[in-house]
Short mmCIF file of C-alpha atoms in Angstrom, two decimals:
data_model
loop_
_atom_site.label_atom_id
_atom_site.label_comp_id
_atom_site.label_asym_id
_atom_site.label_seq_id
_atom_site.Cartn_x
_atom_site.Cartn_y
_atom_site.Cartn_z
CA MET A 1 -5.52 3.51 -40.49
CA ALA A 2 -7.05 6.96 -40.20
CA LEU A 3 -5.04 9.15 -42.53
CA SER A 4 -5.39 12.21 -40.33
CA LEU A 5 -3.05 15.14 -40.72
CA GLY A 6 -1.00 14.21 -37.66
CA PHE A 7 -0.41 10.72 -38.95
CA VAL A 8 0.70 11.96 -42.37
CA VAL A 9 3.02 14.53 -40.80
CA GLY A 10 4.47 11.82 -38.58
CA ILE A 11 5.20 9.52 -41.50
CA LEU A 12 6.71 12.48 -43.38
CA GLY A 13 8.95 13.23 -40.39
CA VAL A 14 10.20 9.64 -40.25
CA VAL A 15 10.88 9.68 -44.00
CA ILE A 16 12.84 12.94 -43.67
CA LEU A 17 14.90 11.49 -40.83
CA SER A 18 15.73 8.33 -42.75
CA HIS A 19 16.66 10.41 -45.81
CA ALA A 20 18.99 12.47 -43.63
CA ALA A 21 20.61 9.26 -42.34
CA TYR A 22 21.05 7.96 -45.88
CA SER A 23 22.64 11.19 -47.12
CA THR A 24 25.02 11.20 -44.14
CA VAL A 25 26.16 7.70 -45.00
CA GLN A 26 26.67 8.74 -48.63
CA TYR A 27 28.58 11.84 -47.49
CA ARG A 28 30.90 9.65 -45.41
CA GLY A 29 31.48 7.39 -48.40
CA LEU A 30 32.36 10.44 -50.47
CA LEU A 31 34.79 11.63 -47.79
CA LYS A 32 36.42 8.21 -47.66
CA ILE A 33 37.05 8.43 -51.40
CA MET A 34 38.50 11.94 -51.02
CA GLU A 35 40.41 10.78 -47.90
CA GLU A 36 39.26 13.59 -45.63
CA GLU A 37 38.24 13.61 -41.99
CA PHE A 38 34.58 13.25 -41.05
CA SER A 39 34.02 16.31 -38.89
CA GLY A 40 30.24 16.46 -39.00
CA PRO A 41 27.32 16.11 -41.37
CA PRO A 42 26.86 18.89 -43.95
CA LEU A 43 24.58 21.81 -43.18
CA THR A 44 21.77 20.54 -45.37
CA VAL A 45 21.64 17.30 -43.41
CA VAL A 46 21.52 19.23 -40.09
CA ALA A 47 18.66 21.34 -41.38
CA GLU A 48 16.89 18.18 -42.55
CA LEU A 49 17.37 16.59 -39.10
CA LEU A 50 15.85 19.57 -37.31
CA LEU A 51 12.92 19.61 -39.69
CA GLY A 52 12.33 15.89 -39.22
CA LEU A 53 12.55 16.29 -35.45
CA GLY A 54 9.97 19.06 -35.49
CA PHE A 55 7.55 17.06 -37.65
CA CYS A 56 7.88 13.89 -35.57
CA MET A 57 7.37 15.72 -32.27
CA TRP A 58 4.33 17.57 -33.51
CA ALA A 59 2.82 14.34 -34.81
CA ALA A 60 3.57 12.48 -31.56
CA LEU A 61 1.67 15.09 -29.59
CA THR A 62 -1.33 15.43 -31.92
CA VAL A 63 -2.01 11.84 -32.99
CA PRO A 64 -2.93 10.38 -29.54
CA GLY A 65 -5.54 13.10 -29.01
CA THR A 66 -6.24 15.22 -25.91
CA PHE A 67 -4.58 14.05 -22.75
CA LEU A 68 -6.95 13.22 -19.88
CA SER A 69 -5.92 14.31 -16.42
CA ILE A 70 -5.46 11.70 -13.71
CA HIS A 71 -7.46 12.48 -10.61
CA PRO A 72 -6.03 11.09 -7.38
CA TYR A 73 -9.46 11.23 -5.82
CA SER A 74 -11.46 9.50 -8.53
CA GLU A 75 -13.28 6.37 -7.51
CA GLU A 76 -10.70 3.94 -8.86
CA ASN A 77 -7.65 5.83 -7.68
CA ARG A 78 -8.85 6.87 -4.26
CA ILE A 79 -7.01 4.89 -1.62
CA VAL A 80 -9.44 3.84 1.04
CA SER A 81 -7.30 1.70 3.30
CA LEU A 82 -3.73 0.58 3.54
CA PRO A 83 -2.97 -3.13 3.26
CA ASP A 84 -2.96 -4.95 6.61
CA ASN A 85 0.71 -5.66 7.24
CA LEU A 86 0.54 -9.39 6.72
CA ASP A 87 4.28 -9.87 6.98
CA PHE A 88 4.10 -8.78 10.61
CA MET A 89 0.95 -10.71 11.40
CA ILE A 90 0.90 -12.18 14.89
CA PHE A 91 -1.33 -14.98 16.05
CA ASN A 92 -1.42 -13.78 19.60
CA HIS A 93 -4.78 -12.02 19.38
CA ARG A 94 -7.97 -12.66 21.27
CA ALA A 95 -9.20 -15.20 18.73
CA LYS A 96 -6.53 -17.44 20.24
CA VAL A 97 -8.44 -17.53 23.50
CA PHE A 98 -11.90 -17.36 21.98
CA PRO A 99 -11.53 -19.43 18.83
CA VAL A 100 -14.30 -19.29 16.30
CA GLU A 101 -16.08 -22.62 16.50
CA LEU A 102 -16.05 -23.48 12.87
CA ASP A 103 -15.54 -27.23 13.19
CA LEU A 104 -13.98 -27.47 9.80
CA LYS A 105 -12.13 -30.58 8.97
CA PHE A 106 -9.75 -31.30 6.21
CA LYS A 107 -11.14 -34.25 4.32
CA HIS A 108 -8.25 -36.07 2.81
CA MET B 1 -3.33 -0.07 -1.29
CA VAL B 2 -7.01 -0.71 -1.47
CA SER B 3 -8.79 1.73 -3.73
CA LYS B 4 -12.48 2.50 -3.53
CA THR B 5 -13.51 0.45 -6.53
CA GLU B 6 -11.51 -2.50 -5.25
CA GLU B 7 -13.16 -2.18 -1.86
CA THR B 8 -16.66 -2.17 -3.35
CA GLN B 9 -15.72 -5.15 -5.50
CA LEU B 10 -14.44 -7.01 -2.45
CA ASN B 11 -17.58 -6.29 -0.46
CA ARG B 12 -19.78 -7.32 -3.34
CA LEU B 13 -17.94 -10.61 -3.80
CA GLU B 14 -18.04 -11.21 -0.06
CA ASN B 15 -21.80 -10.70 0.03
CA GLN B 16 -22.22 -12.92 -2.98
CA VAL B 17 -20.22 -15.76 -1.50
CA ASP B 18 -21.85 -15.36 1.91
CA ASN B 19 -25.31 -15.63 0.45
CA GLY B 20 -24.59 -18.80 -1.42
CA GLY B 21 -23.74 -17.55 -4.89
CA GLY B 22 -20.58 -18.87 -6.48
CA GLY B 23 -17.37 -16.95 -6.95
CA ALA B 24 -15.40 -18.27 -3.96
CA TRP B 25 -12.21 -18.66 -5.98
CA GLU B 26 -12.51 -15.08 -7.31
CA TYR B 27 -13.00 -13.84 -3.77
CA LEU B 28 -9.93 -15.70 -2.57
CA CYS B 29 -7.83 -14.33 -5.44
CA LEU B 30 -8.98 -10.78 -4.68
CA VAL B 31 -8.18 -11.18 -0.98
CA ARG B 32 -4.73 -12.44 -1.90
CA LYS B 33 -4.15 -9.57 -4.30
CA LEU B 34 -5.31 -6.83 -1.92
CA LYS B 35 -3.53 -8.41 1.06
CA VAL B 36 -6.43 -7.96 3.43
CA ARG B 37 -6.85 -10.11 6.48
CA ARG B 38 -10.14 -11.97 6.25
CA SER B 39 -9.04 -15.20 7.84
CA GLU B 40 -12.40 -16.69 8.82
CA LYS B 41 -13.93 -16.32 5.40
CA VAL B 42 -10.77 -17.46 3.64
CA LEU B 43 -10.68 -20.53 5.84
CA LYS B 44 -14.35 -21.38 5.29
CA TYR B 45 -14.46 -20.92 1.55
CA GLY B 46 -10.93 -22.15 0.92
CA LEU B 47 -11.67 -25.39 2.72
CA SER B 48 -14.92 -25.77 0.80
CA ILE B 49 -12.93 -25.62 -2.43
CA LEU B 50 -10.15 -27.88 -1.20
CA ASN B 51 -12.43 -30.55 0.20
CA ASP B 52 -14.30 -30.82 -3.06
CA LEU B 53 -12.19 -33.04 -5.32
CA LYS B 54 -13.68 -31.72 -8.54
CA LYS B 55 -13.12 -28.06 -7.68
CA ARG B 56 -9.63 -28.80 -6.43
CA SER B 57 -8.54 -30.48 -9.63
CA SER B 58 -9.99 -27.65 -11.72
CA LEU B 59 -7.53 -25.27 -10.07
CA GLY B 60 -4.49 -26.96 -11.51
CA SER B 61 -1.22 -25.66 -10.22
CA GLU B 62 -2.91 -22.84 -8.35
CA GLU B 63 -4.08 -25.25 -5.67
CA TRP B 64 -0.73 -24.97 -3.87
CA THR B 65 -1.13 -21.18 -3.48
CA LEU B 66 -4.58 -21.90 -2.13
CA TYR B 67 -3.13 -24.42 0.34
CA GLU B 68 -0.69 -21.78 1.55
CA GLN B 69 -3.43 -19.16 1.89
CA VAL B 70 -5.71 -21.56 3.76
CA ALA B 71 -2.85 -22.67 6.03
CA ILE B 72 -2.13 -19.09 7.08
CA ALA B 73 -5.84 -18.36 7.58
CA ALA B 74 -6.18 -21.52 9.67
CA MET B 75 -3.30 -20.44 11.88
CA ASP B 76 -4.97 -17.08 12.32
CA CYS B 77 -8.24 -18.76 13.36
CA GLN B 78 -6.42 -21.19 15.65
CA SER B 79 -7.51 -24.27 13.65
CA LEU B 80 -4.03 -25.71 13.98
CA ASP B 81 -4.97 -29.20 12.75
CA VAL B 82 -6.17 -27.84 9.44
CA ALA B 83 -2.98 -25.83 9.14
CA LYS B 84 -0.86 -28.86 9.97
CA ASP B 85 -2.59 -30.96 7.32
CA CYS B 86 -2.20 -28.29 4.64
CA ILE B 87 1.48 -27.88 5.44
CA ARG B 88 2.01 -31.64 5.42
CA LEU B 89 0.54 -31.83 1.92
CA LEU B 90 2.65 -28.93 0.76
CA ARG B 91 5.75 -30.55 2.21
CA LYS B 92 4.98 -33.77 0.34
CA ALA B 93 4.65 -31.85 -2.90
CA PHE B 94 7.68 -29.60 -2.41
CA PRO B 95 10.18 -31.41 -0.17
CA GLU B 96 13.04 -28.95 -0.44
CA SER B 97 11.11 -25.73 -0.34
CA LYS B 98 12.08 -22.80 1.86
CA ARG B 99 8.62 -21.35 1.52
CA VAL B 100 7.10 -24.45 3.11
CA GLY B 101 9.78 -24.32 5.81
CA ARG B 102 8.67 -20.79 6.56
CA LEU B 103 5.08 -21.96 6.93
CA GLU B 104 6.20 -24.69 9.32
CA ALA B 105 8.04 -22.13 11.44
CA MET B 106 4.92 -19.94 11.42
CA LEU B 107 2.94 -22.93 12.65
CA LEU B 108 5.36 -23.27 15.57
CA GLU B 109 4.80 -19.60 16.27
CA ALA B 110 1.03 -20.02 16.20
CA LYS B 111 1.29 -22.95 18.61
CA GLY B 112 3.26 -20.79 20.98
CA SER B 113 6.57 -22.67 20.94
CA TRP B 114 8.64 -19.53 20.59
CA ALA B 115 12.04 -21.10 21.20
CA GLU B 116 11.68 -23.70 18.45
CA ALA B 117 10.37 -21.10 16.02
CA GLU B 118 13.32 -18.87 16.89
CA LYS B 119 15.69 -21.78 16.20
CA ALA B 120 14.03 -22.46 12.86
CA TYR B 121 14.25 -18.80 11.82
CA SER B 122 17.89 -18.53 12.84
CA SER B 123 18.76 -21.59 10.79
CA PHE B 124 16.99 -20.09 7.78
CA LEU B 125 18.89 -16.87 8.23
CA GLU B 126 22.19 -18.69 8.41
CA GLU B 127 21.58 -20.15 4.99
CA ASN B 128 20.34 -16.86 3.56
CA PRO B 129 21.07 -13.83 5.72
CA LEU B 130 19.16 -11.50 3.40
CA ASP B 131 15.74 -13.13 3.53
CA GLN B 132 13.35 -10.26 4.15
CA VAL B 133 10.33 -12.26 5.20
CA ILE B 134 12.23 -14.21 7.87
CA HIS B 135 13.56 -10.99 9.36
CA LYS B 136 10.05 -9.63 9.53
CA ARG B 137 8.72 -12.82 11.12
CA ARG B 138 11.36 -12.49 13.81
CA VAL B 139 10.18 -8.97 14.54
CA ALA B 140 6.58 -10.19 14.65
CA MET B 141 7.57 -12.96 17.07
CA ALA B 142 9.28 -10.50 19.40
CA LYS B 143 6.15 -8.36 19.29
CA ALA B 144 3.90 -11.34 20.01
CA GLN B 145 5.96 -12.32 23.04
CA GLY B 146 5.53 -8.83 24.43
CA ASN B 147 9.17 -7.90 23.94
CA ILE B 148 8.44 -4.58 22.26
CA SER B 149 11.88 -3.09 22.75
CA GLY B 150 13.41 -6.20 21.21
CA ALA B 151 11.01 -5.86 18.29
CA ILE B 152 12.06 -2.23 17.83
CA GLU B 153 15.72 -3.23 17.90
CA TRP B 154 15.27 -5.99 15.31
CA LEU B 155 13.14 -3.72 13.13
CA ASN B 156 15.71 -0.93 13.24
CA LYS B 157 18.43 -3.37 12.22
CA TYR B 158 16.23 -4.63 9.41
CA LEU B 159 15.53 -1.10 8.20
CA GLU B 160 19.24 -0.28 8.15
CA ILE B 161 19.64 -2.92 5.47
CA PHE B 162 16.30 -2.63 3.67
CA MET B 163 15.53 1.06 3.81
CA ALA B 164 12.93 1.00 1.06
CA ASP B 165 10.47 -1.34 2.78
CA HIS B 166 7.57 0.94 3.56
CA ASP B 167 5.54 -1.76 5.32
CA ALA B 168 8.32 -2.03 7.85
CA TRP B 169 8.45 1.74 8.32
CA ARG B 170 4.72 1.76 8.92
CA GLU B 171 5.00 -1.05 11.44
CA LEU B 172 7.78 0.80 13.26
CA ALA B 173 5.74 4.01 13.31
CA GLU B 174 2.76 2.19 14.79
CA ILE B 175 4.92 0.54 17.46
CA TYR B 176 6.38 3.93 18.42
CA VAL B 177 2.92 5.47 18.60
CA SER B 178 1.77 2.63 20.85
CA LEU B 179 4.71 3.39 23.15
CA GLN B 180 4.02 7.15 22.95
CA MET B 181 7.48 7.82 21.46
CA TYR B 182 5.99 10.40 19.13
CA LYS B 183 9.17 12.04 17.91
CA GLN B 184 10.46 8.75 16.52
CA ALA B 185 7.05 8.02 15.02
CA VAL B 186 7.20 11.39 13.27
CA PHE B 187 10.51 10.37 11.70
CA CYS B 188 9.05 7.09 10.44
CA TYR B 189 6.01 8.78 8.95
CA GLU B 190 8.28 11.30 7.23
CA GLU B 191 10.10 8.39 5.59
CA LEU B 192 6.75 6.99 4.45
CA ILE B 193 5.62 10.29 2.99
CA LEU B 194 8.95 10.65 1.18
CA SER B 195 8.64 7.27 -0.48
CA GLN B 196 4.90 7.40 -1.20
CA PRO B 197 3.82 11.03 -1.40
CA THR B 198 0.49 10.36 -3.08
CA VAL B 199 -0.99 8.15 -0.36
CA PRO B 200 -3.16 10.49 1.73
CA LEU B 201 -3.35 8.10 4.68
CA HIS B 202 0.33 8.59 5.48
CA HIS B 203 -0.17 12.36 5.49
CA LEU B 204 -3.15 11.89 7.76
CA ALA B 205 -1.26 9.75 10.26
CA TYR B 206 1.67 12.20 10.20
CA ALA B 207 -0.64 15.13 10.88
CA ASP B 208 -2.30 13.19 13.73
CA VAL B 209 1.03 12.51 15.43
CA LEU B 210 2.15 16.12 14.99
CA TYR B 211 -1.11 17.36 16.48
CA THR B 212 -0.60 15.00 19.43
CA LEU B 213 2.90 16.33 19.99
CA GLY B 214 1.61 19.88 20.19
CA GLY B 215 3.59 23.10 20.13
CA LEU B 216 2.99 25.94 17.74
CA GLU B 217 5.24 24.80 14.90
CA ASN B 218 3.97 21.23 15.01
CA LEU B 219 0.38 22.43 14.95
CA GLN B 220 1.04 24.61 11.94
CA THR B 221 2.71 21.75 10.09
CA ALA B 222 -0.14 19.46 11.09
CA LYS B 223 -2.63 21.91 9.63
CA LYS B 224 -0.66 21.94 6.36
CA TYR B 225 -0.70 18.16 6.18
CA TYR B 226 -4.41 17.95 6.93
CA ALA B 227 -4.89 20.39 4.07
CA SER B 228 -2.81 18.20 1.78
CA VAL B 229 -4.97 15.20 2.72
CA ILE B 230 -8.05 17.16 1.70
CA ASP B 231 -6.31 18.05 -1.53
CA LEU B 232 -5.36 14.46 -2.30
CA THR B 233 -8.74 12.97 -1.46
CA GLY B 234 -10.86 15.69 -3.07
CA GLY B 235 -12.41 16.63 0.26
CA LYS B 236 -13.81 13.19 1.00
CA ASN B 237 -11.83 12.58 4.18
CA THR B 238 -13.87 13.64 7.23
CA ARG B 239 -11.00 13.20 9.67
CA ALA B 240 -8.87 15.76 7.86
CA LEU B 241 -11.70 18.31 7.93
CA PHE B 242 -12.02 17.84 11.68
CA GLY B 243 -8.25 18.06 11.95
CA ILE B 244 -8.17 21.47 10.33
CA ASN B 245 -10.78 22.82 12.70
CA LEU B 246 -9.00 21.47 15.76
CA CYS B 247 -5.60 22.70 14.60
CA THR B 248 -6.85 26.21 13.88
CA SER B 249 -8.50 26.49 17.26
CA ALA B 250 -5.45 25.09 19.05
CA ILE B 251 -3.15 27.51 17.20
CA GLY B 252 -5.48 30.35 18.06
CA GLN B 253 -5.35 29.37 21.72
CA LEU B 254 -1.57 29.19 21.75
CA ALA B 255 -1.01 32.38 19.82
CA LYS B 256 -3.57 34.39 21.77
CA GLY B 257 -1.07 37.04 22.85
CA ARG B 258 0.38 37.64 19.40
CA ASN B 259 -1.73 39.59 16.98
CA LYS B 260 -0.96 37.59 13.89
CA GLU B 261 -4.53 37.24 12.77
CA ASP B 262 -4.17 35.76 9.33
CA LYS B 263 -7.48 35.96 7.58
CA GLU B 264 -6.86 32.91 5.46
CA SER B 265 -6.62 30.54 8.42
CA LEU B 266 -10.05 31.69 9.63
CA GLU B 267 -11.35 31.30 6.11
CA LEU B 268 -9.90 27.80 5.93
CA GLN B 269 -11.55 26.84 9.20
CA SER B 270 -14.95 28.14 8.11
CA LEU B 271 -14.64 26.36 4.78
CA ALA B 272 -13.78 23.12 6.53
CA ALA B 273 -16.70 23.61 8.91
CA THR B 274 -19.15 24.12 6.05
CA ALA B 275 -17.82 21.07 4.25
CA LEU B 276 -18.25 19.00 7.43
CA GLU B 277 -21.81 20.21 7.92
CA LYS B 278 -22.67 19.36 4.33
CA ASP B 279 -21.16 15.89 4.74
CA TYR B 280 -23.07 15.24 7.97
CA LYS B 281 -26.32 16.51 6.48
CA GLN B 282 -25.91 14.01 3.68
CA ARG B 283 -24.74 11.00 5.65
CA ALA B 284 -25.85 11.34 9.27
CA PRO B 285 -28.45 14.11 9.60
CA GLU B 286 -29.46 13.17 13.14
CA LYS B 287 -25.97 13.98 14.39
CA LEU B 288 -25.84 17.40 12.70
CA SER B 289 -26.82 19.27 15.87
CA LEU B 290 -23.97 17.60 17.79
CA LEU B 291 -21.58 18.69 15.08
CA THR B 292 -22.73 22.32 15.05
CA THR B 293 -22.40 22.66 18.84
CA ALA B 294 -18.93 21.11 18.75
CA LEU B 295 -17.77 23.41 15.97
CA LYS B 296 -19.22 26.43 17.72
CA SER B 297 -17.31 25.61 20.92
CA LEU B 298 -14.11 25.32 18.87
CA LYS B 299 -14.65 28.73 17.32
CA VAL B 300 -15.42 30.38 20.65
CA SER B 301 -12.28 29.13 22.32
CA SER B 302 -10.01 30.21 19.44
#
């Protein structure tokens, strides 16, 4: 595991997000004790969520490295011919009249 | 879609198998994957595998796919006995199979007994009215009997239900082009381009049909589509380069009275001409003089 900066930041972002989730659950428990409505997470948790989001996104873009562009005309992508429509294949072509003399038998 | 690397691989395997090296099973798998129609070779090498007991048993359960492939190739090469034997074996192995029933109906088609094949297909469709392959076989049968208008009718009905089948759209476009119904062919090619915009061959065919139709707007659209082919193929498509030259000269001829001399169309034509000359110099230098005279005559008339 290469402990590059992106990786560390990514792990940090995940830890922040899980801490935010944990504090929200605790906050709800507190509200249940005080019998109040759960309108939304407290401001600190929202700030933590945004921070975690930022870290995770930055890490997700830096860790895989530079993106390579896909060329439609590179040798493996370049389409040379379309598939012969085998579903519509007809047997009524000139090989019917001039069959290839292969003399192949099925030996079973 | 056959890409360039796949094509070179196919040719290499074909040469290898032709010259006696091994690799017949690989070749057959590649042919099946790319859906190309190499019936003679498939028949020859498929039979060589199937007749050899050791090779056949080493295939395991894949031997039935090979039987099917060899049966279809045999029907294409008119070796109907081989096809009949393969289908008989398949029928023994899979007595209730629809797929084998389809092969049997195809054999009737190959023999030329159209009425019996039609009966077989109708009975299949009664059991399962949404079987795509049977619908397509019916269209193919109508085409083989010479009933092109019937084929068009069946194909249109099929496309009303299965609008996303681009093979069928392509088939319909080719039938319309063969009947010179270019406006309908244009519609079919538009459907193809909509569903597969990155395949340059559809753009190329569309541009060809538009150029054939003629008329100033069609020529301008055709020029745009030839340009998009060049964009998608990185300039490696010679036909599109020729297309641009022809379109520009035809537009120039039509619009002779109007003074809308756009510099960029002339620049595009000269760029295409230089690219063509470079291509010819590299690949066919003895024909370069023919090319230069042809291009010069196009420029003079525009």
